[in-house]
Short mmCIF file of C-alpha atoms in Angstrom, two decimals:
data_model
loop_
_atom_site.label_atom_id
_atom_site.label_comp_id
_atom_site.label_asym_id
_atom_site.label_seq_id
_atom_site.Cartn_x
_atom_site.Cartn_y
_atom_site.Cartn_z
CA UNK Y 1 -16.33 -3.47 12.75
CA UNK Y 2 -13.40 -3.34 10.38
CA UNK Y 3 -12.25 -6.90 10.99
CA UNK Y 4 -8.69 -8.15 11.28
CA UNK Y 5 -8.15 -8.70 7.54
CA UNK Y 6 -8.78 -5.90 5.02
CA UNK Y 7 -7.64 -6.98 1.54
CA UNK Y 8 -6.42 -4.33 -0.89
CA UNK Y 9 -8.34 -4.16 -4.20
CA UNK Y 10 -7.71 -0.53 -5.03
CA UNK Y 11 -9.42 -0.43 -8.46
CA UNK Y 12 -12.38 -2.69 -7.63
CA UNK Y 13 -15.13 0.00 -7.81
CA UNK Y 14 -14.07 0.94 -11.34
CA UNK Y 15 -14.15 -2.54 -12.89
CA UNK Y 16 -16.95 -2.38 -15.45
CA UNK Y 17 -17.17 -6.16 -15.93
CA UNK Y 18 -19.68 -7.28 -13.30
CA UNK Y 19 -18.56 -10.93 -13.48
CA UNK Y 20 -14.93 -9.94 -12.88
CA UNK Y 21 -16.01 -7.74 -9.99
CA UNK Y 22 -17.91 -10.68 -8.49
CA UNK Y 23 -14.82 -12.92 -8.77
CA UNK Y 24 -12.90 -10.30 -6.79
CA UNK Y 25 -15.55 -10.22 -4.07
CA UNK Y 26 -15.59 -14.04 -3.81
CA UNK Y 27 -11.80 -14.00 -3.45
CA UNK Y 28 -12.05 -11.39 -0.69
CA UNK Y 29 -14.69 -13.41 1.11
CA UNK Y 30 -12.48 -16.51 1.09
CA UNK Y 31 -10.17 -14.79 3.59
CA UNK Y 32 -13.03 -14.12 5.99
CA UNK Y 33 -12.64 -10.38 5.45
CA UNK Y 34 -15.63 -8.20 6.25
CA UNK Y 35 -14.48 -5.23 4.15
CA UNK Y 36 -11.93 -4.24 1.50
CA UNK Y 37 -9.72 -1.21 0.83
CA UNK Y 38 -10.22 0.80 -2.37
CA UNK Y 39 -8.95 4.11 -3.77
CA UNK Y 40 -10.85 7.19 -4.84
CA UNK Y 41 -8.06 7.86 -7.30
CA UNK Y 42 -7.47 9.81 -10.49
CA UNK Y 43 -6.18 6.87 -12.56
CA UNK Y 44 -8.95 4.26 -12.60
CA UNK Y 45 -11.46 6.35 -10.66
CA UNK Y 46 -10.85 9.57 -12.63
CA UNK Y 47 -12.13 11.57 -9.66
CA UNK Y 48 -10.02 14.70 -10.21
CA UNK Y 49 -8.20 14.64 -13.52
CA UNK Y 50 -8.11 18.43 -13.56
CA UNK Y 51 -7.27 20.28 -10.35
CA UNK Y 52 -10.46 21.15 -8.48
CA UNK Y 53 -12.78 19.50 -11.03
CA UNK Y 54 -14.42 16.52 -9.28
CA UNK Y 55 -16.29 13.65 -10.90
CA UNK Y 56 -19.25 12.63 -8.68
CA UNK Y 57 -19.70 9.38 -10.63
CA UNK Y 58 -16.47 8.10 -9.06
CA UNK Y 59 -17.99 8.37 -5.59
CA UNK Y 60 -21.26 6.85 -6.83
CA UNK Y 61 -19.38 3.75 -7.99
CA UNK Y 62 -17.74 3.40 -4.58
CA UNK Y 63 -20.98 3.74 -2.65
CA UNK Y 64 -22.72 1.26 -4.98
CA UNK Y 65 -19.93 -1.29 -4.48
CA UNK Y 66 -20.07 -0.79 -0.70
CA UNK Y 67 -23.59 -2.27 -0.72
CA UNK Y 68 -22.04 -5.55 -1.89
CA UNK Y 69 -18.95 -5.44 0.29
CA UNK Y 70 -18.19 -2.80 2.96
CA UNK Y 71 -15.21 -0.58 2.19
CA UNK Y 72 -12.31 1.43 3.54
CA UNK Y 73 -11.81 4.33 1.11
CA UNK Y 74 -8.55 6.18 0.43
CA UNK Y 75 -9.37 9.75 -0.61
CA UNK Y 76 -6.23 10.12 -2.74
CA UNK Y 77 -3.50 7.97 -4.27
CA UNK Y 78 -0.10 9.66 -4.19
CA UNK Y 79 1.72 7.00 -6.22
CA UNK Y 80 1.74 8.94 -9.49
CA UNK Y 81 2.56 12.17 -7.67
CA UNK Y 82 5.37 11.03 -5.40
CA UNK Y 83 6.60 7.51 -6.16
CA UNK Y 84 6.13 6.40 -9.78
CA UNK Y 85 9.40 7.80 -11.12
CA UNK Y 86 11.76 5.59 -9.15
CA UNK Y 87 12.39 1.85 -9.46
CA UNK Y 88 9.78 -0.07 -7.53
CA UNK Y 89 10.49 -3.77 -6.97
CA UNK Y 90 8.19 -5.81 -9.16
CA UNK Y 91 7.40 -3.15 -11.75
CA UNK Y 92 9.25 -0.50 -13.72
CA UNK Y 93 9.26 3.23 -13.16
CA UNK Y 94 6.71 5.36 -14.96
CA UNK Y 95 5.98 9.01 -15.61
CA UNK Y 96 4.72 11.23 -12.81
CA UNK Y 97 1.17 12.33 -13.50
CA UNK Y 98 -1.09 14.11 -11.04
CA UNK Y 99 -3.28 17.21 -11.02
CA UNK Y 100 -1.30 18.26 -7.94
CA UNK Y 101 2.02 18.26 -9.80
CA UNK Y 102 1.64 21.93 -10.64
CA UNK Y 103 4.48 23.83 -12.31
CA UNK Y 104 4.88 27.10 -10.43
CA UNK Y 105 7.72 29.52 -11.10
CA UNK Y 106 10.07 27.02 -12.69
CA UNK Y 107 10.22 24.79 -9.64
CA UNK Y 108 11.99 21.44 -9.80
CA UNK Y 109 10.05 18.16 -9.71
CA UNK Y 110 11.03 17.72 -6.06
CA UNK Y 111 9.72 21.18 -5.21
CA UNK Y 112 6.49 20.46 -7.11
CA UNK Y 113 6.05 17.25 -5.12
CA UNK Y 114 6.67 19.02 -1.83
CA UNK Y 115 4.00 21.60 -2.74
CA UNK Y 116 1.20 19.47 -1.26
CA UNK Y 117 2.96 19.87 2.10
CA UNK Y 118 4.51 23.34 1.83
CA UNK Y 119 2.63 25.41 -0.77
CA UNK Y 120 -0.40 26.95 0.93
CA UNK Y 121 -2.50 27.10 -2.24
CA UNK Y 122 -1.80 23.53 -3.43
CA UNK Y 123 -2.15 22.06 0.05
CA UNK Y 124 -5.49 23.81 0.58
CA UNK Y 125 -6.79 22.33 -2.68
CA UNK Y 126 -5.89 18.83 -1.53
CA UNK Y 127 -7.53 19.45 1.84
CA UNK Y 128 -10.66 20.62 0.03
CA UNK Y 129 -10.66 17.38 -1.95
CA UNK Y 130 -10.59 15.50 1.37
CA UNK Y 131 -13.53 17.60 2.61
CA UNK Y 132 -15.60 17.11 -0.57
CA UNK Y 133 -15.05 13.35 -0.66
CA UNK Y 134 -15.66 12.87 3.07
CA UNK Y 135 -18.87 14.89 2.85
CA UNK Y 136 -20.10 12.63 0.05
CA UNK Y 137 -19.19 9.40 1.87
CA UNK Y 138 -20.21 10.29 5.41
CA UNK Y 139 -23.80 9.03 5.19
CA UNK Y 140 -23.05 5.70 3.55
CA UNK Y 141 -23.57 2.97 6.17
CA UNK Y 142 -21.21 0.61 4.36
CA UNK Y 143 -18.14 2.86 4.36
CA UNK Y 144 -16.41 1.54 7.45
CA UNK Y 145 -13.38 3.86 7.52
CA UNK Y 146 -11.82 6.68 5.57
CA UNK Y 147 -8.12 6.72 4.80
CA UNK Y 148 -6.43 10.05 4.10
CA UNK Y 149 -4.60 8.71 1.07
CA UNK Y 150 -2.25 6.08 -0.21
CA UNK Y 151 1.37 6.84 0.69
CA UNK Y 152 1.13 10.62 0.89
CA UNK Y 153 4.70 10.74 2.17
CA UNK Y 154 8.07 11.98 0.97
CA UNK Y 155 11.49 11.61 2.54
CA UNK Y 156 14.59 13.73 3.04
CA UNK Y 157 17.81 12.94 4.89
CA UNK Y 158 16.51 14.70 8.00
CA UNK Y 159 14.33 12.26 9.93
CA UNK Y 160 13.25 14.90 12.47
CA UNK Y 161 12.17 17.27 9.69
CA UNK Y 162 10.25 14.50 7.93
CA UNK Y 163 8.36 13.64 11.08
CA UNK Y 164 7.36 17.25 11.71
CA UNK Y 165 6.34 17.72 8.06
CA UNK Y 166 4.09 14.66 7.97
CA UNK Y 167 2.62 15.13 11.43
CA UNK Y 168 1.53 18.66 10.51
CA UNK Y 169 0.04 17.54 7.19
CA UNK Y 170 -1.83 14.55 8.57
CA UNK Y 171 -3.16 16.47 11.55
CA UNK Y 172 -4.78 18.99 9.21
CA UNK Y 173 -6.09 16.15 7.02
CA UNK Y 174 -7.70 14.35 9.98
CA UNK Y 175 -9.26 17.60 11.20
CA UNK Y 176 -10.56 18.35 7.69
CA UNK Y 177 -12.18 14.93 7.33
CA UNK Y 178 -13.81 15.31 10.75
CA UNK Y 179 -15.07 18.81 9.88
CA UNK Y 180 -16.87 17.31 6.87
CA UNK Y 181 -19.04 15.30 9.25
CA UNK Y 182 -17.16 12.01 9.21
CA UNK Y 183 -17.20 10.49 12.71
CA UNK Y 184 -15.84 7.02 11.97
CA UNK Y 185 -12.26 5.71 12.03
CA UNK Y 186 -9.60 7.52 10.01
CA UNK Y 187 -6.53 5.69 8.74
CA UNK Y 188 -3.45 7.67 7.77
CA UNK Y 189 -2.31 5.60 4.78
CA UNK Y 190 1.34 6.49 5.34
CA UNK Y 191 3.82 3.74 4.47
CA UNK Y 192 6.02 4.21 7.56
CA UNK Y 193 4.36 4.75 10.96
CA UNK Y 194 7.51 6.44 12.26
CA UNK Y 195 6.90 9.48 10.05
CA UNK Y 196 4.27 10.89 12.42
CA UNK Y 197 4.00 11.75 16.12
CA UNK Y 198 1.27 9.41 17.35
CA UNK Y 199 0.61 11.42 20.51
CA UNK Y 200 -0.95 14.18 18.38
CA UNK Y 201 -3.53 11.78 16.94
CA UNK Y 202 -4.44 10.14 20.25
CA UNK Y 203 -6.21 13.40 21.17
CA UNK Y 204 -8.49 13.49 18.13
CA UNK Y 205 -12.25 12.93 18.30
CA UNK Y 206 -12.11 10.27 15.61
CA UNK Y 207 -10.28 7.03 16.21
CA UNK Y 208 -7.07 7.46 14.22
CA UNK Y 209 -5.18 4.39 12.99
CA UNK Y 210 -1.52 4.71 12.05
CA UNK Y 211 -0.36 2.58 9.13
CA UNK Y 212 2.55 0.47 7.91
CA UNK Y 213 3.13 -0.80 4.40
CA UNK Y 214 5.30 -3.89 4.83
CA UNK Y 215 7.44 -5.20 1.99
CA UNK Y 216 10.62 -7.31 2.20
CA UNK Y 217 13.02 -4.44 1.47
CA UNK Y 218 11.62 -2.00 4.04
CA UNK Y 219 9.61 -3.70 6.77
CA UNK Y 220 12.43 -4.78 9.10
CA UNK Y 221 13.87 -1.35 9.84
CA UNK Y 222 10.44 0.29 10.02
CA UNK Y 223 9.23 -2.33 12.52
CA UNK Y 224 12.45 -2.06 14.51
CA UNK Y 225 12.14 1.72 14.81
CA UNK Y 226 8.45 1.47 15.68
CA UNK Y 227 9.14 -1.06 18.43
CA UNK Y 228 11.69 1.28 20.02
CA UNK Y 229 9.01 3.85 20.90
CA UNK Y 230 8.17 4.28 24.58
CA UNK Y 231 4.45 3.97 23.94
CA UNK Y 232 1.92 3.32 21.18
CA UNK Y 233 -1.08 5.54 21.93
CA UNK Y 234 -3.05 4.67 18.77
CA UNK Y 235 -3.60 1.40 16.89
CA UNK Y 236 -1.40 0.37 13.98
CA UNK Y 237 -2.80 -1.18 10.82
CA UNK Y 238 -0.48 -3.24 8.65
CA UNK Y 239 -2.37 -1.72 5.76
CA UNK Y 240 -0.31 -3.39 3.06
CA UNK Y 241 1.79 -6.53 3.24
CA UNK Y 242 3.06 -8.37 0.21
CA UNK Y 243 5.98 -9.26 -2.00
CA UNK Y 244 6.62 -9.19 -5.76
CA UNK Y 245 6.21 -12.33 -7.82
CA UNK Y 246 9.18 -11.69 -10.07
CA UNK Y 247 11.55 -13.92 -8.07
CA UNK Y 248 9.12 -16.84 -8.06
CA UNK Y 249 8.26 -17.29 -11.73
CA UNK Y 250 9.54 -20.86 -11.82
CA UNK Y 251 6.95 -22.13 -9.37
CA UNK Y 252 3.77 -20.43 -8.17
CA UNK Y 253 3.90 -22.78 -5.18
CA UNK Y 254 7.20 -21.18 -4.11
CA UNK Y 255 5.61 -17.75 -4.26
CA UNK Y 256 2.66 -18.96 -2.19
CA UNK Y 257 4.95 -20.34 0.53
CA UNK Y 258 7.21 -17.28 0.65
CA UNK Y 259 4.27 -14.88 0.69
CA UNK Y 260 2.63 -16.78 3.57
CA UNK Y 261 5.91 -16.79 5.52
CA UNK Y 262 6.42 -13.08 5.06
CA UNK Y 263 2.88 -12.24 6.20
CA UNK Y 264 3.17 -14.36 9.32
CA UNK Y 265 6.66 -13.12 10.18
CA UNK Y 266 5.56 -9.48 9.83
CA UNK Y 267 2.57 -9.86 12.13
CA UNK Y 268 4.54 -11.97 14.61
CA UNK Y 269 7.32 -9.36 14.94
CA UNK Y 270 4.87 -6.52 15.45
CA UNK Y 271 2.65 -8.34 17.92
CA UNK Y 272 5.40 -9.15 20.42
CA UNK Y 273 5.93 -7.10 23.59
CA UNK Y 274 8.82 -4.72 22.90
CA UNK Y 275 11.84 -3.81 25.00
CA UNK Y 276 9.84 -1.14 26.84
CA UNK Y 277 7.26 -3.68 27.95
CA UNK Y 278 4.70 -2.30 25.48
CA UNK Y 279 2.67 -4.50 23.16
CA UNK Y 280 1.44 -2.56 20.10
CA UNK Y 281 -2.26 -2.78 19.24
CA UNK Y 282 -2.41 -4.12 15.70
CA UNK Y 283 -5.83 -3.33 14.24
CA UNK Y 284 -5.68 -5.30 10.99
CA UNK Y 285 -3.57 -6.62 8.14
CA UNK Y 286 -4.10 -5.93 4.44
CA UNK Y 287 -2.68 -8.34 1.85
CA UNK Y 288 -1.46 -6.47 -1.23
CA UNK Y 289 -2.92 -7.21 -3.64
CA UNK Y 290 -5.97 -9.50 -3.86
CA UNK Y 291 -6.67 -10.25 -7.50
CA UNK Y 292 -8.93 -12.51 -9.60
CA UNK Y 293 -8.87 -14.29 -12.95
CA UNK Y 294 -9.16 -11.68 -15.71
CA UNK Y 295 -7.71 -8.80 -13.65
CA UNK Y 296 -6.47 -6.09 -16.04
CA UNK Y 297 -4.22 -4.43 -13.44
CA UNK Y 298 -0.92 -6.30 -13.29
CA UNK Y 299 1.75 -5.16 -10.83
CA UNK Y 300 3.46 -8.47 -9.93
CA UNK Y 301 1.81 -8.56 -6.50
CA UNK Y 302 -1.33 -10.49 -7.42
CA UNK Y 303 -2.77 -12.73 -4.71
CA UNK Y 304 -5.43 -15.14 -5.94
CA UNK Y 305 -6.46 -17.27 -2.97
CA UNK Y 306 -7.77 -20.01 -5.24
CA UNK Y 307 -4.17 -20.67 -6.30
CA UNK Y 308 -2.47 -19.73 -3.01
CA UNK Y 309 -3.69 -22.06 -0.23
CA UNK Y 310 -0.71 -21.40 2.03
CA UNK Y 311 -1.24 -17.65 1.99
CA UNK Y 312 -4.95 -18.10 2.61
CA UNK Y 313 -4.19 -20.43 5.55
CA UNK Y 314 -1.68 -17.94 6.96
CA UNK Y 315 -4.37 -15.26 7.07
CA UNK Y 316 -7.27 -17.40 8.30
CA UNK Y 317 -5.43 -19.71 10.72
CA UNK Y 318 -2.56 -17.45 11.74
CA UNK Y 319 -3.28 -13.74 11.47
CA UNK Y 320 -6.96 -13.72 12.40
CA UNK Y 321 -6.67 -15.62 15.72
CA UNK Y 322 -3.55 -13.67 16.69
CA UNK Y 323 -5.18 -10.26 16.14
CA UNK Y 324 -8.64 -11.15 17.39
CA UNK Y 325 -7.63 -13.03 20.56
CA UNK Y 326 -5.09 -11.27 22.81
CA UNK Y 327 -4.44 -14.55 24.66
CA UNK Y 328 -3.80 -16.56 21.52
CA UNK Y 329 -0.54 -18.49 21.48
CA UNK Y 330 0.55 -19.76 18.04
CA UNK Y 331 1.16 -23.49 17.96
CA UNK Y 332 4.00 -25.13 16.10
CA UNK Y 333 1.69 -26.78 13.58
CA UNK Y 334 0.10 -23.60 12.21
CA UNK Y 335 3.00 -21.18 12.55
CA UNK Y 336 6.55 -22.21 12.93
CA UNK Y 337 7.00 -24.36 9.80
CA UNK Y 338 6.08 -21.20 7.89
CA UNK Y 339 8.45 -18.97 9.83
#
């Protein structure tokens, strides 16, 4: 199975230093996780640096790593296509850079970004990428789930329009991955579960898992909206949960405590029966971002369990029993001092 804890180590397959890679895996194992989430991306993985030109070595590195630790694989990372050019807490904005940011007919950046949803040609190329990657991964016994992509979502001021846009896109993506012969679970990878109509995905042949990326500035309203739904027909994975270190530079112990509190509070809020008498099925939680000594990727969200005993305890003694045992009742010793 997937397990209740799936740490995020997006660049792990593409770390050339075998000793550093092993330190990552040991850190993952400390949490009791049985698999990790990685990206088939175009930054570290260099899978598709030119539109339609795929690098098979990127997939080889993922399948080789999966023999050492089972994986959930995102088929695309939309950060440098959709999100890099605005201020992200914890790290500064950077230049947009993606093979899917195609200049067509003098379109604005916003129009170029929307092309993966609205432009038939660009969208079909992305769907073909999903098909190619899924076909290559489908026979690996250690790939436990496929995720459409990391945060392939964009927002307007029209919530109803956004939901229709993303539901349509993700339905085609799920169908494409299934058509490539993948019969395992499919995660959406969207940062807000309210951007899709879950009823559509409950009818799919694959198990589809909706996703939430929970950070201090966005999780409360996303959870509140999600809990107002009349039903939850598919599981929800808290695919990312974390907070930036920048406010806790004085003491790493402070960061450890605050991070553990935020993780527990997020899972606790989601796991409670809502006002409609419905208790959401939370499939797993993914700390963002498990790191290790010598990690060359620095984004101010590093979690090194060796130095963060409170966060490790929150996952092992709080999150795991809550998600794995439906009758579990948190006791005051393990939970409420942290909340």
